Tab-separated table of C-alpha atoms in Angstrom:
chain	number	residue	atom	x	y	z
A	1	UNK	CA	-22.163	-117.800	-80.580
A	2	UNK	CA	-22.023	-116.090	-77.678
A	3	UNK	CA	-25.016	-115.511	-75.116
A	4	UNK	CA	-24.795	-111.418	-76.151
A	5	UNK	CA	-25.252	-112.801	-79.680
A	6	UNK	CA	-28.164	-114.770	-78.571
A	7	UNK	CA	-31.618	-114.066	-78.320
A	8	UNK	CA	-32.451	-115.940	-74.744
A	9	UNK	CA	-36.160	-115.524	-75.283
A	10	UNK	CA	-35.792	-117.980	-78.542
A	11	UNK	CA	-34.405	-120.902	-76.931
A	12	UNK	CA	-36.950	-123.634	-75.603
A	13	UNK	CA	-37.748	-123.757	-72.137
A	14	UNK	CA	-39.963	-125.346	-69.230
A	15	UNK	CA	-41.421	-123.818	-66.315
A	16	UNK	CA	-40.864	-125.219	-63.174
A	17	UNK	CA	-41.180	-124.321	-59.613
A	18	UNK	CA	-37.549	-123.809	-57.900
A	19	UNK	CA	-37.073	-123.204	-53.986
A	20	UNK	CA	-35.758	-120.195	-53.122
A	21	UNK	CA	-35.237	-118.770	-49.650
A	22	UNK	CA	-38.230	-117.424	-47.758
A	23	UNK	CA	-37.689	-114.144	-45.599
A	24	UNK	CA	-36.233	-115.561	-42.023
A	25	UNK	CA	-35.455	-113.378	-38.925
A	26	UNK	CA	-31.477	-114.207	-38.097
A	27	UNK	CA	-29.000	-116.672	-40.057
A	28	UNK	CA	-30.648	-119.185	-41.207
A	29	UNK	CA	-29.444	-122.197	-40.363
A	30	UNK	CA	-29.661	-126.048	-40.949
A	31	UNK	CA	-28.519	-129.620	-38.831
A	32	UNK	CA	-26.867	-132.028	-40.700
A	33	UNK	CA	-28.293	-134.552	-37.734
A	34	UNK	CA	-30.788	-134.375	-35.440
A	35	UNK	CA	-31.489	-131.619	-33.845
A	36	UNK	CA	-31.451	-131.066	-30.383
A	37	UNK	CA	-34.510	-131.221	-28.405
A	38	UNK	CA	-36.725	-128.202	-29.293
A	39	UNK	CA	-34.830	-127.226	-32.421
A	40	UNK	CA	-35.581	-127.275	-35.863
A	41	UNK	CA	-33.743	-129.360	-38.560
A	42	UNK	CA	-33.567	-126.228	-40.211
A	43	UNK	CA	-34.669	-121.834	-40.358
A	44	UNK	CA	-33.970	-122.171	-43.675
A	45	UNK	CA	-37.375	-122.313	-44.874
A	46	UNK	CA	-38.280	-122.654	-48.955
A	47	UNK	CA	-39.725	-120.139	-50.748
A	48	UNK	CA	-41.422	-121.429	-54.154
A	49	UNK	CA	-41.443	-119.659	-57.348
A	50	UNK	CA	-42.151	-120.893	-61.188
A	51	UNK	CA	-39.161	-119.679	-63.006
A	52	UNK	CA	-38.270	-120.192	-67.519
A	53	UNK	CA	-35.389	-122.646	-67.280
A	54	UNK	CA	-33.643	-122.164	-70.609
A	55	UNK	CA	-32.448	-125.183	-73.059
A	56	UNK	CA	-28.921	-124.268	-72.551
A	57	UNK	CA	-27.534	-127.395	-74.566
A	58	UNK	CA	-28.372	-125.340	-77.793
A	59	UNK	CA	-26.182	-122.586	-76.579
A	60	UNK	CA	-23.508	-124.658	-74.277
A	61	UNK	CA	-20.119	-123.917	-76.148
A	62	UNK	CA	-20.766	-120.126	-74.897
A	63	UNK	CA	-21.030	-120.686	-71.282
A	64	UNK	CA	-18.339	-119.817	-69.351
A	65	UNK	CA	-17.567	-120.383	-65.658
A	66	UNK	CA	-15.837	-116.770	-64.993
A	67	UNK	CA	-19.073	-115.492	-66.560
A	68	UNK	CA	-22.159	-117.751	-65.900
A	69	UNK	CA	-20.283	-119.808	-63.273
A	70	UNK	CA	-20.881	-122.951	-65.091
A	71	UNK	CA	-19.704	-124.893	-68.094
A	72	UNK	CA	-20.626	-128.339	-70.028
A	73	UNK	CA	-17.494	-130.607	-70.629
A	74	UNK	CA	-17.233	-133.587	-72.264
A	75	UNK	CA	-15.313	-136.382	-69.982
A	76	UNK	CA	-15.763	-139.426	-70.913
A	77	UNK	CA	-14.355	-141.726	-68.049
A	78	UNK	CA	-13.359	-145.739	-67.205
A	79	UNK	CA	-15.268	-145.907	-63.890
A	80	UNK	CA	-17.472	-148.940	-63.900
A	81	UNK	CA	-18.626	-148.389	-60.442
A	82	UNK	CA	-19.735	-145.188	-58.866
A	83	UNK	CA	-21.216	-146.711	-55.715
A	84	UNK	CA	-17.821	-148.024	-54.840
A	85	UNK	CA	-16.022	-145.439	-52.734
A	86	UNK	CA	-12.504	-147.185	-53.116
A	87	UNK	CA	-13.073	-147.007	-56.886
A	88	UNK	CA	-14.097	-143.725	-57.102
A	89	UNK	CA	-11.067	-142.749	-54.794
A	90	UNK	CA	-8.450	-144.685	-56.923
A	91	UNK	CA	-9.993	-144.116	-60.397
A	92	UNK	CA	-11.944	-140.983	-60.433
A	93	UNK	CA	-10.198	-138.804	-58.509
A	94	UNK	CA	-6.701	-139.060	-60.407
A	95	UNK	CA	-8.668	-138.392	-63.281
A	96	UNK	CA	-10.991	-135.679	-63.021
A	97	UNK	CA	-7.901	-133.744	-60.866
A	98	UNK	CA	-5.635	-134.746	-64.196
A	99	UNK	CA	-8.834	-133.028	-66.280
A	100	UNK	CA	-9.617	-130.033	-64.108
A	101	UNK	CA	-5.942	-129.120	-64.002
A	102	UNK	CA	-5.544	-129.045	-68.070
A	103	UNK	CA	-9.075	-127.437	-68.714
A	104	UNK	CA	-8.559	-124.767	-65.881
A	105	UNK	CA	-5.315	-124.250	-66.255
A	106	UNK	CA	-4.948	-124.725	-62.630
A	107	UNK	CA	-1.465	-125.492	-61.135
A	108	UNK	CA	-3.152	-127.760	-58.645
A	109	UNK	CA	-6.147	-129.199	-58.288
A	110	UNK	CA	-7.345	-131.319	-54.736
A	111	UNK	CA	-10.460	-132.850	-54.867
A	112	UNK	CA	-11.657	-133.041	-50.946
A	113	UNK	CA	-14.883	-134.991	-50.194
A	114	UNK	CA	-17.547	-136.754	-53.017
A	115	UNK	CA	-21.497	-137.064	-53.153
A	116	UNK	CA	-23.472	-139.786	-54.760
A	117	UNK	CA	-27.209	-139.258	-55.381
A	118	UNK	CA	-29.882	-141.493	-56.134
A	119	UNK	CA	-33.250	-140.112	-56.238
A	120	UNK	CA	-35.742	-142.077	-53.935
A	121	UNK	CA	-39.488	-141.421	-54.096
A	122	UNK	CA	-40.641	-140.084	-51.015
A	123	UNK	CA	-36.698	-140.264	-49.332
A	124	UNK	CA	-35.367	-138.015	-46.772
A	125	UNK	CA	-31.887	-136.151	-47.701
A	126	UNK	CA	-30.115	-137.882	-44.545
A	127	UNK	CA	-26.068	-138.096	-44.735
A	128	UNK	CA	-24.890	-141.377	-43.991
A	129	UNK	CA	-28.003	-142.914	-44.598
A	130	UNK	CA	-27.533	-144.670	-48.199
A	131	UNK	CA	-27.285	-142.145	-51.608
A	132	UNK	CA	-28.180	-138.859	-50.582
A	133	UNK	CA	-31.694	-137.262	-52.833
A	134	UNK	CA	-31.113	-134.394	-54.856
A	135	UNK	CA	-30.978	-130.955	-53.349
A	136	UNK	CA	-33.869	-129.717	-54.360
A	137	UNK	CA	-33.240	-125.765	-52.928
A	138	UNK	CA	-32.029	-123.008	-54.836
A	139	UNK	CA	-27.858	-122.551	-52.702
A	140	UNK	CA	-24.072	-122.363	-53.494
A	141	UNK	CA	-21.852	-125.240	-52.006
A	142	UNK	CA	-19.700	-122.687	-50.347
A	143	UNK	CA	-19.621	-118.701	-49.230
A	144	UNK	CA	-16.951	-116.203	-49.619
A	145	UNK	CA	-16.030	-116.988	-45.670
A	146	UNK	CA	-15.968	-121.312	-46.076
A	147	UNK	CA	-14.363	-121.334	-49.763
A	148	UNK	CA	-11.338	-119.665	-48.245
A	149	UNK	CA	-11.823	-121.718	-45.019
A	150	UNK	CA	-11.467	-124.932	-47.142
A	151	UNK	CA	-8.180	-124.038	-47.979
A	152	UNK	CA	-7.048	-123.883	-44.496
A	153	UNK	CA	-8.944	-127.204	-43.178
A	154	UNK	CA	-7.529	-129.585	-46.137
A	155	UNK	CA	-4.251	-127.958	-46.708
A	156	UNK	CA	-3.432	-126.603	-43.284
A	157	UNK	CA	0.573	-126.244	-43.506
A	158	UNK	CA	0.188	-124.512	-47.130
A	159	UNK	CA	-2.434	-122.498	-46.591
A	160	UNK	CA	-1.302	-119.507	-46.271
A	161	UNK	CA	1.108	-119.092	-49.152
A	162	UNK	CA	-1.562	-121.011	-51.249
A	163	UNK	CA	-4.583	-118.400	-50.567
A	164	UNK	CA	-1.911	-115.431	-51.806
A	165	UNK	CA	-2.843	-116.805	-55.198
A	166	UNK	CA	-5.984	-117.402	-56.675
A	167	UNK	CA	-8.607	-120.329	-55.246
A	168	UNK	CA	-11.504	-121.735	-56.485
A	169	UNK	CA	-13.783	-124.414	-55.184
A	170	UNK	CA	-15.116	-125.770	-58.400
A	171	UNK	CA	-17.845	-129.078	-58.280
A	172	UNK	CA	-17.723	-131.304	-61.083
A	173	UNK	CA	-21.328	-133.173	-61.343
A	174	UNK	CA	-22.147	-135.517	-63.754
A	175	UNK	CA	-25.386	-138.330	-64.180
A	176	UNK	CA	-23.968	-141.667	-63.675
A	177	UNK	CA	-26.696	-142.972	-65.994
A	178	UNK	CA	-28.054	-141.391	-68.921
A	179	UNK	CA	-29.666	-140.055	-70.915
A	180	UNK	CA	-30.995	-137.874	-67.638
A	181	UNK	CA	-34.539	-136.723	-67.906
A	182	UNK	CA	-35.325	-137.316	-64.068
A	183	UNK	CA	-34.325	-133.992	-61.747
A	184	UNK	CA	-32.000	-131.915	-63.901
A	185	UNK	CA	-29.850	-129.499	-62.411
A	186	UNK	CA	-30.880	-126.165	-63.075
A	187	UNK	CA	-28.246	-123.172	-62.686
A	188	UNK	CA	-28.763	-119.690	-62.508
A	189	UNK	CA	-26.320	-117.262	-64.841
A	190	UNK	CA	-24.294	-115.453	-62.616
A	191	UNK	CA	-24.150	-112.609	-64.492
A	192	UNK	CA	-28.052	-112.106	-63.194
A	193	UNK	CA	-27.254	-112.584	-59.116
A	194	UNK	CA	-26.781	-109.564	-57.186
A	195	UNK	CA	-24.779	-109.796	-54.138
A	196	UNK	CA	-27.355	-109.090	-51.985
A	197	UNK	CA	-29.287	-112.470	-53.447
A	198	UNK	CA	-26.878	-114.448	-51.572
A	199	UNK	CA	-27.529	-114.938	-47.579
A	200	UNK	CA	-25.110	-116.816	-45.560
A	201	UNK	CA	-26.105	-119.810	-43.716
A	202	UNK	CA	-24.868	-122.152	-41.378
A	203	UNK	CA	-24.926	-126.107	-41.510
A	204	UNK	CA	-24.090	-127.206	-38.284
A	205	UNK	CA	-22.493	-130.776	-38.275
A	206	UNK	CA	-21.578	-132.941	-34.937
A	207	UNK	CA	-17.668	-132.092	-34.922
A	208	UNK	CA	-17.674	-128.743	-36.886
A	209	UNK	CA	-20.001	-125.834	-38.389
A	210	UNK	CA	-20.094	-125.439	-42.295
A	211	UNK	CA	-21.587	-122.163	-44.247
A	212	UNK	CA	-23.609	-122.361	-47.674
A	213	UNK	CA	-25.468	-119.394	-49.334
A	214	UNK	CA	-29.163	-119.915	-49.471
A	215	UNK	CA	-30.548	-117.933	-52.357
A	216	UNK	CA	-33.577	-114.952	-52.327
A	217	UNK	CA	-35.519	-114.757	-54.862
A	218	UNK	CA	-34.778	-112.057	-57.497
A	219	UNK	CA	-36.679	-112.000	-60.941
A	220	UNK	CA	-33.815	-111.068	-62.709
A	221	UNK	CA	-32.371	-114.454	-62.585
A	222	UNK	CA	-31.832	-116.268	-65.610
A	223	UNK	CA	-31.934	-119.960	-65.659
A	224	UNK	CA	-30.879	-123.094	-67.924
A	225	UNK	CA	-30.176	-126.597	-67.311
A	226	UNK	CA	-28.777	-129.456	-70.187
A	227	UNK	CA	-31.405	-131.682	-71.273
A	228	UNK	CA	-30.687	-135.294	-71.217
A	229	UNK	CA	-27.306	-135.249	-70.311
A	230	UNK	CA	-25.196	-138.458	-70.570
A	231	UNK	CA	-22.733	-139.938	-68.389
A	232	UNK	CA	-19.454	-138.627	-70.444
A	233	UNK	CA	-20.904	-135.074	-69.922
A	234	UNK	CA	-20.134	-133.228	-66.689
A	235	UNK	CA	-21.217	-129.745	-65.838
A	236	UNK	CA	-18.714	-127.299	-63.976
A	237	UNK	CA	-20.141	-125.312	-61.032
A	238	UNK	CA	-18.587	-122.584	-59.246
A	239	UNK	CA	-19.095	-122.653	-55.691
A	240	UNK	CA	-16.004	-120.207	-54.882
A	241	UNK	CA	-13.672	-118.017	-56.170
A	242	UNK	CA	-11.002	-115.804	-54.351
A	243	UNK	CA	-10.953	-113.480	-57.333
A	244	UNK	CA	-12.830	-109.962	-56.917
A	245	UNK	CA	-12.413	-108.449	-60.382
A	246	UNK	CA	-16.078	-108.476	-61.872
A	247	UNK	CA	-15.887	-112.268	-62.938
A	248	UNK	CA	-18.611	-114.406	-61.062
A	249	UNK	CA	-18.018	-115.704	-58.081
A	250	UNK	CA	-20.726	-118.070	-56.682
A	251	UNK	CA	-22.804	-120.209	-58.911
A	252	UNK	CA	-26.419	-120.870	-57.772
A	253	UNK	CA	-27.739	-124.295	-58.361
A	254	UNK	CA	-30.407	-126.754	-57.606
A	255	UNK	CA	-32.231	-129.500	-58.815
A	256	UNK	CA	-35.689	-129.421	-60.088
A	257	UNK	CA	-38.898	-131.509	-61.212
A	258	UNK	CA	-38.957	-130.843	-65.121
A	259	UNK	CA	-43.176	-130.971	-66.070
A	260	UNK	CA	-41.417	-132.399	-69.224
A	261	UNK	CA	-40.384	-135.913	-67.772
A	262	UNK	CA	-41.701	-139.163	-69.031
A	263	UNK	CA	-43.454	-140.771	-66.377
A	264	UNK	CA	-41.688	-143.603	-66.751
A	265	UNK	CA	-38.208	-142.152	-66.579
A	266	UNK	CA	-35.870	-143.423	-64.555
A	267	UNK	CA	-34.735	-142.112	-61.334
A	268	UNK	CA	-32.107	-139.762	-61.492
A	269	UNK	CA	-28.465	-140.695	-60.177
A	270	UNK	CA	-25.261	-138.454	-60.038
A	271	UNK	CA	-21.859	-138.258	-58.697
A	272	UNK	CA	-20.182	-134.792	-57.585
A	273	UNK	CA	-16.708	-134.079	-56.771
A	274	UNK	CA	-15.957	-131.232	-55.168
A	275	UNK	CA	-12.480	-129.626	-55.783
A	276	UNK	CA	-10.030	-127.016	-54.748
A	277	UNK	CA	-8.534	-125.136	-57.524
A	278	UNK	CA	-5.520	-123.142	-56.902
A	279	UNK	CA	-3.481	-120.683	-59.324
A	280	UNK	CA	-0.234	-118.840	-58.344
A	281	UNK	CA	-1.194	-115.443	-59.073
Protein backbone atom coordinates (compact mmCIF):
# COMPACT_ATOMS: atom_id res chain seq x y z
CA UNK A 1 0.00 0.00 0.00
CA UNK A 2 1.33 2.89 -1.11
CA UNK A 3 1.34 6.39 0.80
CA UNK A 4 -1.22 7.79 -2.25
CA UNK A 5 -3.32 4.79 -1.19
CA UNK A 6 -3.10 5.84 2.34
CA UNK A 7 -5.04 8.01 4.35
CA UNK A 8 -2.03 9.87 6.47
CA UNK A 9 -4.53 11.44 8.81
CA UNK A 10 -5.51 7.66 10.05
CA UNK A 11 -2.26 6.55 11.17
CA UNK A 12 -1.34 7.17 14.98
CA UNK A 13 0.78 9.89 15.85
CA UNK A 14 2.46 12.08 18.72
CA UNK A 15 3.07 15.63 18.89
CA UNK A 16 6.26 16.80 19.66
CA UNK A 17 8.21 19.92 19.48
CA UNK A 18 11.07 19.70 16.63
CA UNK A 19 13.82 22.54 16.11
CA UNK A 20 13.70 24.17 13.13
CA UNK A 21 15.77 27.13 11.99
CA UNK A 22 14.94 30.58 13.32
CA UNK A 23 15.21 33.62 10.80
CA UNK A 24 19.18 34.67 10.95
CA UNK A 25 20.76 37.66 9.07
CA UNK A 26 23.80 35.93 6.84
CA UNK A 27 24.85 32.07 6.65
CA UNK A 28 24.36 30.66 9.50
CA UNK A 29 27.01 29.05 10.77
CA UNK A 30 28.30 26.65 13.56
CA UNK A 31 32.09 25.65 15.34
CA UNK A 32 32.75 22.26 15.71
CA UNK A 33 35.32 23.62 18.66
CA UNK A 34 35.59 26.47 20.48
CA UNK A 35 35.06 29.42 19.17
CA UNK A 36 37.29 32.11 18.98
CA UNK A 37 37.19 34.83 21.40
CA UNK A 38 33.99 36.89 20.85
CA UNK A 39 32.27 34.36 18.62
CA UNK A 40 29.45 32.28 18.98
CA UNK A 41 29.46 28.40 18.93
CA UNK A 42 26.90 28.88 16.54
CA UNK A 43 24.14 31.68 14.28
CA UNK A 44 22.30 28.86 13.80
CA UNK A 45 19.75 29.53 16.27
CA UNK A 46 16.53 26.91 16.91
CA UNK A 47 13.31 27.71 16.09
CA UNK A 48 10.62 25.41 17.99
CA UNK A 49 7.49 24.16 16.59
CA UNK A 50 4.97 21.14 17.71
CA UNK A 51 4.64 19.14 14.61
CA UNK A 52 2.12 15.30 14.04
CA UNK A 53 4.94 12.79 13.69
CA UNK A 54 3.24 9.92 11.89
CA UNK A 55 3.54 6.01 12.97
CA UNK A 56 5.29 5.22 9.83
CA UNK A 57 6.05 1.46 10.88
CA UNK A 58 2.34 0.72 9.86
CA UNK A 59 3.04 2.05 6.45
CA UNK A 60 7.04 1.29 6.11
CA UNK A 61 7.11 -1.19 3.04
CA UNK A 62 5.88 2.05 0.96
CA UNK A 63 8.58 4.39 1.76
CA UNK A 64 10.94 4.96 -0.66
CA UNK A 65 14.25 6.87 -0.59
CA UNK A 66 13.91 8.50 -4.29
CA UNK A 67 10.51 9.60 -2.95
CA UNK A 68 10.45 10.27 0.87
CA UNK A 69 14.27 10.11 1.11
CA UNK A 70 14.15 7.41 3.61
CA UNK A 71 13.53 3.70 3.92
CA UNK A 72 13.31 0.91 6.85
CA UNK A 73 15.57 -2.21 6.13
CA UNK A 74 15.95 -5.09 7.90
CA UNK A 75 19.89 -5.92 8.60
CA UNK A 76 20.43 -8.01 10.97
CA UNK A 77 24.29 -7.92 11.73
CA UNK A 78 27.30 -9.99 13.85
CA UNK A 79 28.76 -6.88 15.54
CA UNK A 80 29.05 -7.51 19.23
CA UNK A 81 30.66 -4.26 19.89
CA UNK A 82 29.70 -0.90 18.57
CA UNK A 83 31.90 1.15 20.88
CA UNK A 84 34.90 -0.53 19.40
CA UNK A 85 36.11 1.51 16.45
CA UNK A 86 38.48 -1.34 15.11
CA UNK A 87 35.41 -3.61 15.16
CA UNK A 88 33.18 -1.49 13.61
CA UNK A 89 35.93 -0.76 10.90
CA UNK A 90 36.68 -4.52 10.23
CA UNK A 91 33.13 -5.92 10.73
CA UNK A 92 30.62 -3.33 9.96
CA UNK A 93 31.87 -1.61 7.31
CA UNK A 94 32.44 -4.70 4.86
CA UNK A 95 29.06 -5.42 5.63
CA UNK A 96 26.76 -2.68 5.44
CA UNK A 97 28.98 -1.56 2.01
CA UNK A 98 28.25 -5.48 0.87
CA UNK A 99 24.29 -4.52 1.85
CA UNK A 100 24.02 -1.00 0.47
CA UNK A 101 25.57 -2.14 -2.79
CA UNK A 102 22.83 -5.12 -3.38
CA UNK A 103 19.79 -3.06 -2.00
CA UNK A 104 20.82 0.14 -4.04
CA UNK A 105 21.98 -1.35 -6.75
CA UNK A 106 24.98 0.75 -6.47
CA UNK A 107 28.21 -0.24 -8.34
CA UNK A 108 30.19 1.04 -5.41
CA UNK A 109 29.58 1.90 -2.24
CA UNK A 110 32.49 3.78 0.31
CA UNK A 111 31.51 4.30 3.60
CA UNK A 112 33.78 7.49 4.84
CA UNK A 113 33.57 8.45 8.56
CA UNK A 114 31.01 6.76 11.52
CA UNK A 115 29.02 8.33 14.56
CA UNK A 116 28.14 6.64 17.77
CA UNK A 117 25.52 8.24 20.05
CA UNK A 118 24.65 7.73 23.47
CA UNK A 119 22.19 9.98 24.93
CA UNK A 120 23.47 11.67 28.22
CA UNK A 121 21.11 13.66 30.45
CA UNK A 122 22.08 17.08 30.55
CA UNK A 123 25.40 16.32 27.94
CA UNK A 124 26.85 18.71 25.59
CA UNK A 125 27.11 17.46 21.74
CA UNK A 126 31.10 17.90 21.86
CA UNK A 127 33.15 15.77 19.08
CA UNK A 128 35.85 13.95 20.56
CA UNK A 129 34.53 14.14 23.82
CA UNK A 130 33.03 10.45 24.47
CA UNK A 131 29.53 9.33 22.34
CA UNK A 132 28.25 12.25 20.77
CA UNK A 133 24.07 13.19 22.05
CA UNK A 134 21.57 13.07 19.52
CA UNK A 135 21.09 15.93 17.13
CA UNK A 136 18.29 17.24 18.29
CA UNK A 137 17.77 20.10 15.19
CA UNK A 138 15.73 19.71 12.29
CA UNK A 139 19.20 19.51 9.11
CA UNK A 140 20.50 17.30 6.21
CA UNK A 141 24.07 15.74 6.70
CA UNK A 142 25.16 17.29 3.49
CA UNK A 143 24.11 20.20 0.74
CA UNK A 144 24.03 20.05 -2.93
CA UNK A 145 27.70 21.95 -2.81
CA UNK A 146 29.48 19.28 0.12
CA UNK A 147 27.69 15.95 -1.25
CA UNK A 148 29.55 16.52 -4.48
CA UNK A 149 32.57 17.87 -2.51
CA UNK A 150 32.76 14.47 -0.68
CA UNK A 151 33.44 12.85 -3.71
CA UNK A 152 36.44 14.84 -4.41
CA UNK A 153 37.97 14.83 -0.67
CA UNK A 154 37.72 10.81 -0.22
CA UNK A 155 38.23 9.77 -3.74
CA UNK A 156 40.46 12.52 -5.06
CA UNK A 157 42.20 10.70 -8.20
CA UNK A 158 38.60 9.29 -9.34
CA UNK A 159 36.68 11.99 -8.82
CA UNK A 160 36.08 13.31 -11.69
CA UNK A 161 35.07 10.41 -13.88
CA UNK A 162 33.10 9.14 -10.77
CA UNK A 163 30.79 12.44 -10.36
CA UNK A 164 29.88 11.96 -14.41
CA UNK A 165 27.63 9.27 -13.00
CA UNK A 166 25.23 9.38 -10.42
CA UNK A 167 26.28 10.00 -6.42
CA UNK A 168 24.57 9.71 -3.44
CA UNK A 169 25.58 10.22 0.13
CA UNK A 170 23.24 7.86 1.83
CA UNK A 171 23.48 7.41 6.09
CA UNK A 172 22.59 4.18 7.37
CA UNK A 173 21.43 4.66 11.24
CA UNK A 174 20.39 2.08 13.30
CA UNK A 175 19.74 1.75 17.55
CA UNK A 176 22.41 -0.37 18.87
CA UNK A 177 19.96 -1.43 21.59
CA UNK A 178 16.43 -1.98 21.29
CA UNK A 179 13.54 -1.90 21.40
CA UNK A 180 14.16 2.20 21.05
CA UNK A 181 11.59 4.28 22.78
CA UNK A 182 14.20 7.00 24.00
CA UNK A 183 14.81 9.97 21.12
CA UNK A 184 13.49 8.52 17.88
CA UNK A 185 14.52 9.88 14.75
CA UNK A 186 11.94 11.71 13.14
CA UNK A 187 12.16 12.39 9.20
CA UNK A 188 10.38 14.65 7.17
CA UNK A 189 8.83 13.21 3.59
CA UNK A 190 10.61 14.81 1.02
CA UNK A 191 8.00 14.98 -1.17
CA UNK A 192 6.67 17.97 1.37
CA UNK A 193 10.22 20.19 1.38
CA UNK A 194 10.41 22.96 -0.93
CA UNK A 195 13.73 24.03 -2.02
CA UNK A 196 13.60 27.11 -0.53
CA UNK A 197 13.16 25.15 3.11
CA UNK A 198 16.68 24.26 2.87
CA UNK A 199 19.42 27.08 3.92
CA UNK A 200 23.00 26.34 3.61
CA UNK A 201 25.22 26.46 6.51
CA UNK A 202 28.63 26.24 7.39
CA UNK A 203 30.38 24.02 10.16
CA UNK A 204 33.63 25.28 10.52
CA UNK A 205 36.15 22.60 11.85
CA UNK A 206 40.03 23.33 12.89
CA UNK A 207 41.66 21.98 9.50
CA UNK A 208 38.67 22.44 7.06
CA UNK A 209 35.02 24.06 6.63
CA UNK A 210 32.00 21.59 6.18
CA UNK A 211 28.29 22.71 4.86
CA UNK A 212 24.89 21.15 6.24
CA UNK A 213 21.34 22.47 5.42
CA UNK A 214 19.58 23.81 8.42
CA UNK A 215 15.87 23.52 7.87
CA UNK A 216 12.91 26.57 7.98
CA UNK A 217 10.01 25.81 9.09
CA UNK A 218 7.24 25.10 6.52
CA UNK A 219 3.77 23.61 7.63
CA UNK A 220 3.55 21.56 4.82
CA UNK A 221 5.98 19.13 6.14
CA UNK A 222 4.96 15.78 6.82
CA UNK A 223 6.62 13.78 9.44
CA UNK A 224 7.03 10.00 10.72
CA UNK A 225 9.48 8.19 12.67
CA UNK A 226 9.51 3.97 13.47
CA UNK A 227 8.43 3.22 16.83
CA UNK A 228 10.54 0.96 18.82
CA UNK A 229 12.92 0.05 16.42
CA UNK A 230 15.34 -2.86 17.11
CA UNK A 231 18.87 -3.29 16.50
CA UNK A 232 18.48 -5.54 13.10
CA UNK A 233 16.42 -2.56 11.72
CA UNK A 234 18.25 0.34 10.09
CA UNK A 235 16.66 3.34 8.51
CA UNK A 236 18.12 4.81 5.13
CA UNK A 237 18.55 8.61 4.96
CA UNK A 238 19.33 10.62 2.07
CA UNK A 239 21.64 13.30 2.70
CA UNK A 240 22.66 13.76 -1.17
CA UNK A 241 21.91 12.97 -4.44
CA UNK A 242 23.54 14.20 -7.78
CA UNK A 243 20.34 13.37 -9.61
CA UNK A 244 18.01 16.45 -10.67
CA UNK A 245 15.03 14.66 -12.23
CA UNK A 246 12.09 15.31 -9.67
CA UNK A 247 13.22 12.41 -7.25
CA UNK A 248 14.16 13.82 -3.69
CA UNK A 249 17.21 14.92 -3.04
CA UNK A 250 17.92 15.86 0.64
CA UNK A 251 16.27 14.11 3.47
CA UNK A 252 15.53 16.22 6.60
CA UNK A 253 16.04 14.56 9.88
CA UNK A 254 16.36 14.98 13.55
CA UNK A 255 15.86 13.49 16.69
CA UNK A 256 13.12 14.25 19.04
CA UNK A 257 11.65 13.82 22.72
CA UNK A 258 8.51 11.49 22.06
CA UNK A 259 5.72 12.71 25.12
CA UNK A 260 5.05 8.92 24.65
CA UNK A 261 8.28 7.54 26.43
CA UNK A 262 8.24 5.50 29.55
CA UNK A 263 9.99 7.29 32.09
CA UNK A 264 11.97 4.66 32.76
CA UNK A 265 13.21 3.96 29.26
CA UNK A 266 16.46 3.59 28.59
CA UNK A 267 18.73 6.02 27.07
CA UNK A 268 18.86 5.97 23.54
CA UNK A 269 22.12 4.69 21.65
CA UNK A 270 22.82 4.52 17.80
CA UNK A 271 25.44 3.98 15.30
CA UNK A 272 25.47 5.86 11.77
CA UNK A 273 27.51 5.21 8.83
CA UNK A 274 27.69 7.53 6.42
CA UNK A 275 28.29 6.36 2.77
CA UNK A 276 29.06 7.36 -0.74
CA UNK A 277 26.97 5.75 -3.29
CA UNK A 278 28.03 5.88 -6.79
CA UNK A 279 26.19 4.58 -10.11
CA UNK A 280 27.70 4.76 -13.66
CA UNK A 281 25.07 6.54 -15.37
Amino acid sequence: MGLQETRIESLPFVTAELNYLAPTPGKPRTYAFDPPPGEPKSTALPEAHNVPIFDGRLISDSFSLDREGFALVKHPTVVKDYYDDNEVRNVYYPAVEAFLKATLKADRVLIFDHTVRKRVEGAADIRGGGPRQPATRVHVDQTAVSGRNRVFEHLPDEAEQLVKGRVQVINLWRPIRGPLRDSPLAMADGTTVAPEDLIASDLIYPNRSGETYSVKYNPNHRWFYIPEMTPDEAILLKCYDSATDGRTRFGPHTAFVDPTTPADAAPRESIELRTLVFHKQ
